[in-house]
Coordinates of C-alpha atoms in Angstrom, one line a residue:
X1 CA 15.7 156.7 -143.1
X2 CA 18.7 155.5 -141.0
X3 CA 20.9 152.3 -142.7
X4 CA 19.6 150.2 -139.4
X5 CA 16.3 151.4 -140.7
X6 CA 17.0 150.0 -144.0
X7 CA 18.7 146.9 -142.9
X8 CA 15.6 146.1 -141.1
X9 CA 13.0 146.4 -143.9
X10 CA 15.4 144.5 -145.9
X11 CA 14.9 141.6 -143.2
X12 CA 11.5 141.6 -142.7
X13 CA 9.2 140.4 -146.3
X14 CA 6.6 142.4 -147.4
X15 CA 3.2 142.9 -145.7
X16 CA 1.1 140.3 -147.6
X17 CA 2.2 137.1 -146.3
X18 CA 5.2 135.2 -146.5
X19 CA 7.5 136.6 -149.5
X20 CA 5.2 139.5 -149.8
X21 CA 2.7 137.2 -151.6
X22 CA -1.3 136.7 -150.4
X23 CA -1.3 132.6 -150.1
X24 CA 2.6 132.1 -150.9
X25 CA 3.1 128.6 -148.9
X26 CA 7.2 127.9 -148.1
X27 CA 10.0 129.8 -147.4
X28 CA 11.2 132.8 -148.9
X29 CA 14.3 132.4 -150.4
X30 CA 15.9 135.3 -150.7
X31 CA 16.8 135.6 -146.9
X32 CA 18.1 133.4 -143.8
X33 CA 21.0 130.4 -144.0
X34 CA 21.6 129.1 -146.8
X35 CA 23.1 125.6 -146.1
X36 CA 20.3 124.6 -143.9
X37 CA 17.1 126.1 -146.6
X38 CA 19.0 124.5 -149.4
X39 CA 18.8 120.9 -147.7
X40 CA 14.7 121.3 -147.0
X41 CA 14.2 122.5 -150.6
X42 CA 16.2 119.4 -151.9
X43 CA 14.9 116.4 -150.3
X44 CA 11.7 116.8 -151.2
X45 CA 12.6 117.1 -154.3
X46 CA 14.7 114.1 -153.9
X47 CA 11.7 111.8 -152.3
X48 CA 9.9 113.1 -155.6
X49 CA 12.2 112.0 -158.0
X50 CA 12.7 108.7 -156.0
X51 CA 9.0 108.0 -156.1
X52 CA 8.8 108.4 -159.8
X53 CA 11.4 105.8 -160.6
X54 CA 9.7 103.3 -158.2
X55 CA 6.4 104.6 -159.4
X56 CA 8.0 103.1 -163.8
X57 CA 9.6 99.7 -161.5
X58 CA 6.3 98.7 -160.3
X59 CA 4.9 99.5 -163.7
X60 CA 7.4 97.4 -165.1
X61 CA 6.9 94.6 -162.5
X62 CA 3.3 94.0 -163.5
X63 CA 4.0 94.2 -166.7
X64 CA 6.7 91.7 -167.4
X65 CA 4.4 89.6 -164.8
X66 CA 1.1 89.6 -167.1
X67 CA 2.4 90.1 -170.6
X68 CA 5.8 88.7 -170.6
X69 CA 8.4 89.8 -172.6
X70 CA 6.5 91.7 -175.6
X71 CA 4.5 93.6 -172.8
X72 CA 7.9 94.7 -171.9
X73 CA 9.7 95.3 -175.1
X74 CA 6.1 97.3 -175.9
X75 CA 6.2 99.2 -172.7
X76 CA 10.0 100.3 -173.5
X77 CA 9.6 101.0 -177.2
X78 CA 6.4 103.4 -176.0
X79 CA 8.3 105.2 -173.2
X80 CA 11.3 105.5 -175.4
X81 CA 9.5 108.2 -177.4
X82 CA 7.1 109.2 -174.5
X83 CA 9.9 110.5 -172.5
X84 CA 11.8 112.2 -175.7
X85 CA 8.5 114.4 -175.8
X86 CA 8.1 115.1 -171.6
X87 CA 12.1 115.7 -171.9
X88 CA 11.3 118.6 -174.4
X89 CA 8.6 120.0 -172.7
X90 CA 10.7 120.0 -170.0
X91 CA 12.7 122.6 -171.3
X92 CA 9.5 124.8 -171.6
X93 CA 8.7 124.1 -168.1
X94 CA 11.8 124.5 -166.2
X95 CA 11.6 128.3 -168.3
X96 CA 8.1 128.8 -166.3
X97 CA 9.4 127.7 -163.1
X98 CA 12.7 130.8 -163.6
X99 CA 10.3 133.2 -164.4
X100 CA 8.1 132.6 -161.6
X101 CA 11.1 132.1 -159.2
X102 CA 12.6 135.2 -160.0
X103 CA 9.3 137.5 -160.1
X104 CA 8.7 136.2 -156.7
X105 CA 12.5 137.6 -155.6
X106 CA 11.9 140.7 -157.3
X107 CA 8.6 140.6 -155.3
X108 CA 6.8 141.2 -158.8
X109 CA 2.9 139.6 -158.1
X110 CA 2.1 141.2 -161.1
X111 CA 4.7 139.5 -163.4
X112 CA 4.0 136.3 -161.6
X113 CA 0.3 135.9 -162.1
X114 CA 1.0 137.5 -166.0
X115 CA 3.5 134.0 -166.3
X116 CA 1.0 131.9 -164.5
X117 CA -1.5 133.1 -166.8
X118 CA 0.1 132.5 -170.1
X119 CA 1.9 129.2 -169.3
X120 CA -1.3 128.1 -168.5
X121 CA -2.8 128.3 -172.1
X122 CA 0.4 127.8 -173.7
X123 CA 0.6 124.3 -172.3
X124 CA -3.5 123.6 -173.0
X125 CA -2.5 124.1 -176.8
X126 CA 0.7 122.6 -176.9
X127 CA -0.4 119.7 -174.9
X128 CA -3.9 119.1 -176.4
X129 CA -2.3 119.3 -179.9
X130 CA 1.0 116.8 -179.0
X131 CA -2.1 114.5 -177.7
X132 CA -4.4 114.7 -180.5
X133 CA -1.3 114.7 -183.2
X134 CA 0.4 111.4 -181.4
X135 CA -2.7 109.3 -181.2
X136 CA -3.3 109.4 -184.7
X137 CA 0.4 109.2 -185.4
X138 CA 0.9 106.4 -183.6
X139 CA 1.0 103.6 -185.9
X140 CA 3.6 105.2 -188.3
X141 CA 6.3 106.8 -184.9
X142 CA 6.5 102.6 -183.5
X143 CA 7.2 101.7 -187.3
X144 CA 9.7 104.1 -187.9
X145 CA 11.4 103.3 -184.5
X146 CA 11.5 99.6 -185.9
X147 CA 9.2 98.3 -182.9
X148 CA 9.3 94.5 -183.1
X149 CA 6.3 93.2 -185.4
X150 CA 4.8 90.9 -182.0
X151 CA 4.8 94.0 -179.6
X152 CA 4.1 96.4 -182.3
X153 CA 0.3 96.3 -181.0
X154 CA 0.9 96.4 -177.7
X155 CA 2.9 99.3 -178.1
X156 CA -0.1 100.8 -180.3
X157 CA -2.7 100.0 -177.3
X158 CA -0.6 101.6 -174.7
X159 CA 0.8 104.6 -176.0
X160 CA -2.5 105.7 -177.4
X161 CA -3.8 106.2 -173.8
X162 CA -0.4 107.8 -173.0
X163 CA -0.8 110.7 -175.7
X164 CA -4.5 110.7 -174.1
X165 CA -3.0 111.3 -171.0
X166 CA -0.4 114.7 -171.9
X167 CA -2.3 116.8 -171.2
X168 CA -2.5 116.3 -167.5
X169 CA 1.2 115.0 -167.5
X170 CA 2.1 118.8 -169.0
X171 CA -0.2 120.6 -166.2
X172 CA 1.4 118.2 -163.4
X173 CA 5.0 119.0 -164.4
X174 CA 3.8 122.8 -165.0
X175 CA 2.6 123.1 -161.3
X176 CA 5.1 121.1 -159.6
X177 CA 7.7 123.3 -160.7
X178 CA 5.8 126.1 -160.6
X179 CA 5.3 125.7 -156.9
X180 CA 9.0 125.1 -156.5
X181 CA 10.1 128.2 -158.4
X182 CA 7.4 129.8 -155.4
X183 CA 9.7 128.5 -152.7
X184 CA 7.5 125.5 -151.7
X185 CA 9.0 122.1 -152.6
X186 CA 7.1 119.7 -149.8
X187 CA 3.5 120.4 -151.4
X188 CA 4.6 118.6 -154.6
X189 CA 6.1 116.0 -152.9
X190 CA 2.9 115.4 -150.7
X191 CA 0.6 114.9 -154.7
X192 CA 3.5 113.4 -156.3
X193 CA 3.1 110.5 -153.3
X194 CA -0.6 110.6 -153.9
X195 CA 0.2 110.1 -157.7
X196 CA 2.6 107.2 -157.4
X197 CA 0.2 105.7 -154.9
X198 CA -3.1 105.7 -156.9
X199 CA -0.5 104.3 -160.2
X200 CA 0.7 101.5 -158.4
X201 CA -2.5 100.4 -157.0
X202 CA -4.9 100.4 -160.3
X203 CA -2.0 99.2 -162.5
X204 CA -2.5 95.7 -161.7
X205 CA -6.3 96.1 -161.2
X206 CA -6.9 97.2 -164.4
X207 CA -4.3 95.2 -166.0
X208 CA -5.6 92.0 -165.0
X209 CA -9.3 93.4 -164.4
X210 CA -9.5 92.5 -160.8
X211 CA -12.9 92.7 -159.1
X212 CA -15.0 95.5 -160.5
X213 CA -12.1 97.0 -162.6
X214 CA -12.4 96.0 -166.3
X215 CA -9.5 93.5 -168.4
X216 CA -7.7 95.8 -169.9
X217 CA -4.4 94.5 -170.6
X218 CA -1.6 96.6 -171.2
X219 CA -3.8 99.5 -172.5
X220 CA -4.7 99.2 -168.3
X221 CA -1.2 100.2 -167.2
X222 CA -1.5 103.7 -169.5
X223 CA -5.1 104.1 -167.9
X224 CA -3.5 103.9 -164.4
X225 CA -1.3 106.5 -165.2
X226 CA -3.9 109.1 -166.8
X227 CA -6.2 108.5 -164.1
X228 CA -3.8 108.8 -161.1
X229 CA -2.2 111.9 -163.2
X230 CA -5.6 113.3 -163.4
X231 CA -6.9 112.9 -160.0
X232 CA -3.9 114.3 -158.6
X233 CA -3.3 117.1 -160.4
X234 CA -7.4 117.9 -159.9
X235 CA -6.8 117.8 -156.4
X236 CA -3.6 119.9 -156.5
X237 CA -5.4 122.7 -157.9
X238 CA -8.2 122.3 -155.4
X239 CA -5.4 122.5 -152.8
X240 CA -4.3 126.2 -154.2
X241 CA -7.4 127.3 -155.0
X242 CA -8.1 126.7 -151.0
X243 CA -4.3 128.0 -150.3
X244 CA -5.4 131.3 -152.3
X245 CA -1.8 130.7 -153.8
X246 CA -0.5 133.3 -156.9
X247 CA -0.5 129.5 -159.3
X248 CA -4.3 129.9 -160.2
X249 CA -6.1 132.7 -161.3
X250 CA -9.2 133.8 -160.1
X251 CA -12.6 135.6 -161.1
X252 CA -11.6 139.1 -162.2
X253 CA -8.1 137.7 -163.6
X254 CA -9.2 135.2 -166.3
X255 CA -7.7 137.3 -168.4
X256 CA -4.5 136.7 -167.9
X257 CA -5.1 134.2 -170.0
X258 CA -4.7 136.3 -172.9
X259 CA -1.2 134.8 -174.1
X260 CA 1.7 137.8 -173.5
X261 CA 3.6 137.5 -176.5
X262 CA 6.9 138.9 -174.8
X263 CA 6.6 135.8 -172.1
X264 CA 5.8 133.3 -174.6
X265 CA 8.9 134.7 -176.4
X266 CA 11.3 134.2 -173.1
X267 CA 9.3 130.6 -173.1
X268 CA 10.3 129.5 -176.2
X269 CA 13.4 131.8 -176.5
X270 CA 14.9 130.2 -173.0
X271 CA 13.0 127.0 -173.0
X272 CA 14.2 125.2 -176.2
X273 CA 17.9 125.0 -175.2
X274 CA 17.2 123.5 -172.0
X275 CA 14.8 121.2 -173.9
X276 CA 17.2 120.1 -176.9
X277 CA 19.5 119.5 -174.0
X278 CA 17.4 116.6 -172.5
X279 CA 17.2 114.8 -176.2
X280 CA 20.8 115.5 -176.5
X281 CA 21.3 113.3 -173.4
X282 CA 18.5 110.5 -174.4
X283 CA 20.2 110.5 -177.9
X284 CA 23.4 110.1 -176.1
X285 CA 22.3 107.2 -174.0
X286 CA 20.9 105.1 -177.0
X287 CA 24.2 105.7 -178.7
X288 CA 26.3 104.3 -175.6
X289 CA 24.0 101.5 -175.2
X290 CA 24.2 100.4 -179.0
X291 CA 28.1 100.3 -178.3
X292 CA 27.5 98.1 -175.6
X293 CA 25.2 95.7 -177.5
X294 CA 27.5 95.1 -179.7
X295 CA 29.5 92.6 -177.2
X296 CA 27.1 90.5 -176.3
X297 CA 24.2 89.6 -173.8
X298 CA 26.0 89.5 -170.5
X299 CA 27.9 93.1 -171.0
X300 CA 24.5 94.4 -172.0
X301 CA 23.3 92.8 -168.8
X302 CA 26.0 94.1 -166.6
X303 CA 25.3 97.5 -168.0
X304 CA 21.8 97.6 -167.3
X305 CA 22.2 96.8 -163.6
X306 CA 25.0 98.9 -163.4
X307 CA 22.9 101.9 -165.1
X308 CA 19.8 101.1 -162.2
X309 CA 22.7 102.4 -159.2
X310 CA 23.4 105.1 -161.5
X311 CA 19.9 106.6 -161.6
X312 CA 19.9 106.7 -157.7
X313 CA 23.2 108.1 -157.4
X314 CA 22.4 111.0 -159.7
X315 CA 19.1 111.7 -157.8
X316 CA 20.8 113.7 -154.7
X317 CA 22.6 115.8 -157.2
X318 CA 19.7 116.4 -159.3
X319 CA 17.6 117.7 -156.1
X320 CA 20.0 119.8 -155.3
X321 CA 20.4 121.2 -158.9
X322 CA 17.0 121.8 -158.6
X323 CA 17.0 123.3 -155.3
X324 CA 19.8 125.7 -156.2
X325 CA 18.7 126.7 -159.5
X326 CA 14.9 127.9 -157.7
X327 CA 16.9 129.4 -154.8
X328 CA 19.3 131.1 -157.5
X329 CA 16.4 132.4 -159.8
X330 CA 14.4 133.8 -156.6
X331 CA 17.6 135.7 -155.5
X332 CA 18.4 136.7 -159.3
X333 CA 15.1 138.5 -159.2
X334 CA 16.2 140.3 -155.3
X335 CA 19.6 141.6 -157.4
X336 CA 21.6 139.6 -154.3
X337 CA 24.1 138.2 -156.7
X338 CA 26.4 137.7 -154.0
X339 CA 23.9 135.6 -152.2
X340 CA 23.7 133.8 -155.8
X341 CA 27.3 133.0 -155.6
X342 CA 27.2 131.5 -151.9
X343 CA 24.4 129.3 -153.1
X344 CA 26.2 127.9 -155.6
X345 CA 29.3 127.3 -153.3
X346 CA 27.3 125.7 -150.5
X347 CA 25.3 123.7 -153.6
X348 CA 28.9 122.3 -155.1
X349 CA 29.7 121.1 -151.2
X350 CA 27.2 119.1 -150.6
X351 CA 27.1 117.8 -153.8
X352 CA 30.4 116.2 -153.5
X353 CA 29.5 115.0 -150.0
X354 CA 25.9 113.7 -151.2
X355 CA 27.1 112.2 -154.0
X356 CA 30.5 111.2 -152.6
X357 CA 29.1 109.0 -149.6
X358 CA 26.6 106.7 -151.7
X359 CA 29.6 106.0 -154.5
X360 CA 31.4 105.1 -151.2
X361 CA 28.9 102.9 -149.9
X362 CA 28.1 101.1 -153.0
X363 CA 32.1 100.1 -154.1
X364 CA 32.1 98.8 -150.3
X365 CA 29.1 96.6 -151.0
X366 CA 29.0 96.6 -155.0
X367 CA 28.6 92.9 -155.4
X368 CA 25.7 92.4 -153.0
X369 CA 23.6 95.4 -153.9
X370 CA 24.1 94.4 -158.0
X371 CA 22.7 91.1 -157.0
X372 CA 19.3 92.6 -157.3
X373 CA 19.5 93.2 -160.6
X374 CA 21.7 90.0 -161.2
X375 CA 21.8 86.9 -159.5
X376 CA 24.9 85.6 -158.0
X377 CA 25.4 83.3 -160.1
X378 CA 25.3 85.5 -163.1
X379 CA 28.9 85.8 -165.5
X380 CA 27.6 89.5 -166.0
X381 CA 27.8 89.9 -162.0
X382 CA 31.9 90.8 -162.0
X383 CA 30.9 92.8 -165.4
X384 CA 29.1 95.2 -163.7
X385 CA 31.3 95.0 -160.8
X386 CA 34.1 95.9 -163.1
X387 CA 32.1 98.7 -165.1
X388 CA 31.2 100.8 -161.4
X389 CA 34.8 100.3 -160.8
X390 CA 36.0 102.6 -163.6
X391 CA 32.7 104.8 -164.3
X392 CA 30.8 105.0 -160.8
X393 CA 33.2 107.7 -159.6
X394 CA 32.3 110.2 -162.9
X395 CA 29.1 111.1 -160.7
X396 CA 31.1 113.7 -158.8
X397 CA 32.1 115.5 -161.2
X398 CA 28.8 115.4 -162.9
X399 CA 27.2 116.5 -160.1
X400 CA 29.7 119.8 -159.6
X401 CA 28.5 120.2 -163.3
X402 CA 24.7 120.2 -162.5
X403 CA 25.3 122.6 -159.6
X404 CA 26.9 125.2 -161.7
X405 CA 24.8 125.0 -164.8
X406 CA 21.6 125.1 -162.3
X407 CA 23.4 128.2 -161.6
X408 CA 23.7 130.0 -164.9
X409 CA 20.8 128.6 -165.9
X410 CA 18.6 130.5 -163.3
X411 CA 19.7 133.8 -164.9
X412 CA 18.3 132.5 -167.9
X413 CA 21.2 131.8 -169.8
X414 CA 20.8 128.6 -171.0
X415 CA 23.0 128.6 -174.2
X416 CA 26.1 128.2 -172.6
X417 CA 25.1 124.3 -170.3
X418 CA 23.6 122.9 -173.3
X419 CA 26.8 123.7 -175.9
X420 CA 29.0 122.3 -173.1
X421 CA 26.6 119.5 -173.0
X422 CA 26.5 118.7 -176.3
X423 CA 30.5 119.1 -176.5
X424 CA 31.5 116.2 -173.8
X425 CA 28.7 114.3 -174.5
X426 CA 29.2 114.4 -178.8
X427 CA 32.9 115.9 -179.2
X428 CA 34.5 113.9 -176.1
X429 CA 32.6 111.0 -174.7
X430 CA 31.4 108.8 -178.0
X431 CA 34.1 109.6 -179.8
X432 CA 36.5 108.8 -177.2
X433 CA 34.9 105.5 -177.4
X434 CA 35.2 104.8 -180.2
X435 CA 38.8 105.9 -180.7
X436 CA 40.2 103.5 -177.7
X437 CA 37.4 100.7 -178.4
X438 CA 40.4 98.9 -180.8
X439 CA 43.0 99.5 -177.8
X440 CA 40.5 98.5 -174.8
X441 CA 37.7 96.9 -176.4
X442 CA 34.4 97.3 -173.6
X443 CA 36.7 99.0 -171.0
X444 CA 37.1 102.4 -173.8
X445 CA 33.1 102.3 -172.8
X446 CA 33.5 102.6 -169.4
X447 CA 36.6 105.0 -169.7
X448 CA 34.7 107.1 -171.8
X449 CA 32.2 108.1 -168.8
X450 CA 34.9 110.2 -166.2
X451 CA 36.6 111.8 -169.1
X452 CA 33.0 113.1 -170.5
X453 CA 32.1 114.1 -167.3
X454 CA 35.3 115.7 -166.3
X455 CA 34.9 117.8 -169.6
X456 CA 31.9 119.0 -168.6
X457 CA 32.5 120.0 -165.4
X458 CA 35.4 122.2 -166.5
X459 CA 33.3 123.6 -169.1
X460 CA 30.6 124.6 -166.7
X461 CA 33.1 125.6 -164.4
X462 CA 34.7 127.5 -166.9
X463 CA 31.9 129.6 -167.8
X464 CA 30.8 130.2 -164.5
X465 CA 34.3 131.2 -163.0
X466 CA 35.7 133.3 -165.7
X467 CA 34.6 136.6 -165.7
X468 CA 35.3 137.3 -169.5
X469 CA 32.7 134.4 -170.4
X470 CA 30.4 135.2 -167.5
X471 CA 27.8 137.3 -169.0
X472 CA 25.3 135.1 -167.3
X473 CA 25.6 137.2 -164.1
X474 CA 23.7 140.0 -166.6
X475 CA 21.2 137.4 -168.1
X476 CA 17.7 137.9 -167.3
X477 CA 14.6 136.0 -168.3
X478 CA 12.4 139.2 -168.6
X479 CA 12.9 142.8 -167.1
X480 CA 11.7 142.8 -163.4
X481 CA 12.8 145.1 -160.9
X482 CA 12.7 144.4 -157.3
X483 CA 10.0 146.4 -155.4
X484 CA 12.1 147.0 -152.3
X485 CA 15.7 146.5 -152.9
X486 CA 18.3 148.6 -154.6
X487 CA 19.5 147.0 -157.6
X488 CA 23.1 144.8 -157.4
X489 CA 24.4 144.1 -161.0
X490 CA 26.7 141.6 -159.6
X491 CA 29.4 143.2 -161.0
X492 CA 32.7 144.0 -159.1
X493 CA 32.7 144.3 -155.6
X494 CA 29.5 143.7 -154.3
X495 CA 28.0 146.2 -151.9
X496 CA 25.9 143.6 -149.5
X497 CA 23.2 145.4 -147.1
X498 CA 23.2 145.0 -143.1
X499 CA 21.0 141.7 -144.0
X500 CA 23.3 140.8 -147.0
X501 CA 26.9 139.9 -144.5
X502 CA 27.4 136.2 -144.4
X503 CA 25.8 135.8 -140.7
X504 CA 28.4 133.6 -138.2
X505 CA 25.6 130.9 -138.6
X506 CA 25.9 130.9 -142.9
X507 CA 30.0 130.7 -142.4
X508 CA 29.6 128.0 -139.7
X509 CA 27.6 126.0 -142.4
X510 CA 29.6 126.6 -144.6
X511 CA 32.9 125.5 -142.8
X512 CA 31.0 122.2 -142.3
X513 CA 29.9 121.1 -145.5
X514 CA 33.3 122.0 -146.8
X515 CA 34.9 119.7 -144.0
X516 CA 32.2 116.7 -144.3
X517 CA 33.0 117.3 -148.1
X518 CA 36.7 116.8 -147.8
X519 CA 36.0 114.0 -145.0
X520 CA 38.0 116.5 -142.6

């Protein structure tokens, strides 16, 4: 066979359907510009994430509006714990959605369905037994988190239906990123819309028992969410069923379900760090705001407002550390490490220039978009004004941070992001607090942010730049081996196919998301 010959079957996917897979729905993302797939992979993901903190507003709206005050403190003790557990799981799923990603780049149905398979019955028992464990439990976790005495059961009432709901939480997660790691990020989006939708509309129905619905009180705004959770995710597996997608197994293939012992193993193995990580952050939170509690009502105020911008302006770096991490995984499996390493470039560009422009916007119009939260009037108004001053800018590097762990992470080494994690969040940002709290009083707060996210951009950087640490480029989740293309280690010079040359179109995007990046 000639090398044009070559180049061409290297373009072209496998017969089979897009990707080489019978029913594979999205792009494949081993091929074609990068700059241009990452940005239609992310913002579904962003319109996602977006949804699901309106989705917990309007929660909170109805709540505060029926039950007052020990509705809310009930809700927040509840979800305190509720998203401790979905942030471990997390770990287990973002594992699932890698392996998937990168059997689909290595073109590996076999492997694929095998992962489907036993994630499938690994989070039936793990989920079923967290539900059955926490509802009995309940009582004793609210006590031992010292939930006030007059929400205590409230809190009892709600998160009872929550731990009823887990199961279909787990499987909602599972799938949504499952699809992802497949290539397709708009189907999620479409059920996570039909998810928030039904939420926000039986939340107050059932709440205050409005025409046929019963009075259930806050016990109504849990039911809300297990219903809409399991509608949706019923009629998301309907949807692939009907797709004939690799995510569901069919008659002839049920037993699949038999749990692999070697993929449970890269589960757990690959999972748990990426897990411990999100507590590691939720610990780290609680621990910043108990610093900040400690000077009164108004700074905690002022935080809390400031903290609502932060969660947007995080979003667009999140979706892209999303985006890059499937794209990376998918391209791990191809052995196109060079592609890899132009992913994460274009992903770190328009980080800064996704993240840069909102930080922009909101120091030009700080005090008007804060009066949301706080009314004009309000002493913790210049507070918060004050606090984005000093910490709104450590986004940035945050973001930069969240591309290159994505990155590593997609190989399936997943050590290395959670010990720099747990080094400028533990090591550098609370302590630094703490030491310059006597010199700057709140301010050492505030201060503390950019230098723990400066550290841990450097340390991600680090890792990912310096070829003595950079064993990640080797990591793999399991073996696979692509079913068309020659293997590329990633190691020295890489030696890219006809179809493998950055294409005048990838260097063009490239030139402009470094230029919009640097405002040039």
């Amino acid at each position: 066979m000639s090398a044009a010959d070559q180049g061409s079957q290297r373009r072209g996917p496998p017969a089979g359907g897009p990707g080489g897979f019978p029913g594979r729905k999205g792009p494949d993302l081993t091929v074609g510009p990068i700059g241009k797939t990452l940005i239609a992979f992310a913002l579904p993901v962003l319109g996602s994430n977006i949804l699901q903190s309106l989705n917990a507003t309007a929660n909170m709206f109805w709540v505060s509006r029926v039950l007052g005050e020990a509705g809310v403190t009930a809700t927040n003790n509840a979800n305190q714990l509720f998203f401790m557990m979905l942030g471990a799981a997390f770990g287990i799923t973002m594992a699932a959605n890698i392996l998937i990603a990168q059997a689909v780049g290595a073109r590996d149905e076999a492997m694929a369905r095998r992962v489907v398979g036993t994630a499938t019955i690994f989070f039936a028992v793990l989920s079923v037994g967290i539900g059955a464990l926490g509802g009995v439990l309940t009582p004793y976790i609210l006590a031992a988190m010292g939930t006030p005495p007059a929400a205590r059961i409230d809190a009892i009432a709600y998160l009872r239906v929550i731990f009823a709901a887990m199961p279909f939480m787990f499987f909602f997660n599972f799938v949504m990123m499952a699809q992802r790691g497949t290539g397709d990020s708009r189907t999620p989006f479409y059920f996570a819309l039909l998810q928030v939708g039904l939420d926000i509309v039986l939340n107050p129905l059932l709440l205050m028992g409005i025409g046929p619905f019963p009075k259930m009180g806050i016990a109504g705004s849990a039911t809300s969410t297990l219903i809409a959770q399991g509608v949706t995710l019923a009629m998301m597996v309907i949807h692939l069923y009907r797709q004939k997608s690799i995510l569901v197994l069919r008659p002839g293939q049920f037993r699949l379900l038999l749990p692999d012992f070697q993929i449970i193993r890269a589960l757990l193995v690959k999972g748990t760090p990426m897990g411990i990580q999100m507590m590691v952050i939720s610990l780290a939170a609680v621990t910043m705001l108990s610093f900040v509690n400690r000077y009164g009502v108004h700074t905690s105020a002022a935080y809390g407002a400031a903290s609502q911008l932060w969660t947007y302006v995080q979003m667009p770096a999140m979706a892209l550390g999303a985006a890059v991490s499937s794209m990376a995984a998918q391209n791990v499996g191809a052995r196109k490490m060079d592609r890899v390493e132009r992913v994460a470039i274009v992903g770190c560009l328009y980080a800064i220039l996704f993240t840069g422009v909102p930080i922009l916007i909101l120091q030009a119009l700080d005090p008007y978009v804060l009066q949301a939260f706080l009314r004009s009037t309000s002493p913790s108004l210049p507070i918060a004004v004050h606090i984005n001053t000093i910490a709104l800018w450590s986004f940035i590097p945050f973001g930069l941070a969240f591309i290159l762990s994505g990155i590593v992470r997609a190989t399936g080494a997943v050590w290395p992001p959670l010990i720099a994690m747990v080094i400028s969040l533990w090591v550098v940002r609370i302590p630094v607090a703490k030491a310059l709290e006597p010199h700057f009083g709140a301010d050492a707060i505030w201060i503390a942010f950019p230098i723990g996210s400066l550290t841990t951009f450097i340390l991600a950087g680090g890792y990912y730049f310096w070829n003595g640490w950079g064993s990640w480029r080797r990591a793999r989740m399991l073996d696979m081996t692509p079913s068309a293309d020659a293997p590329d280690t990633g190691l020295g010079q890489p030696m890219m196919a006809e179809s493998e040359a950055i294409t005048d179109e990838e260097q063009r995007e490239l030139n402009l998301a470094a230029e919009g990046a640097t405002g040039g």
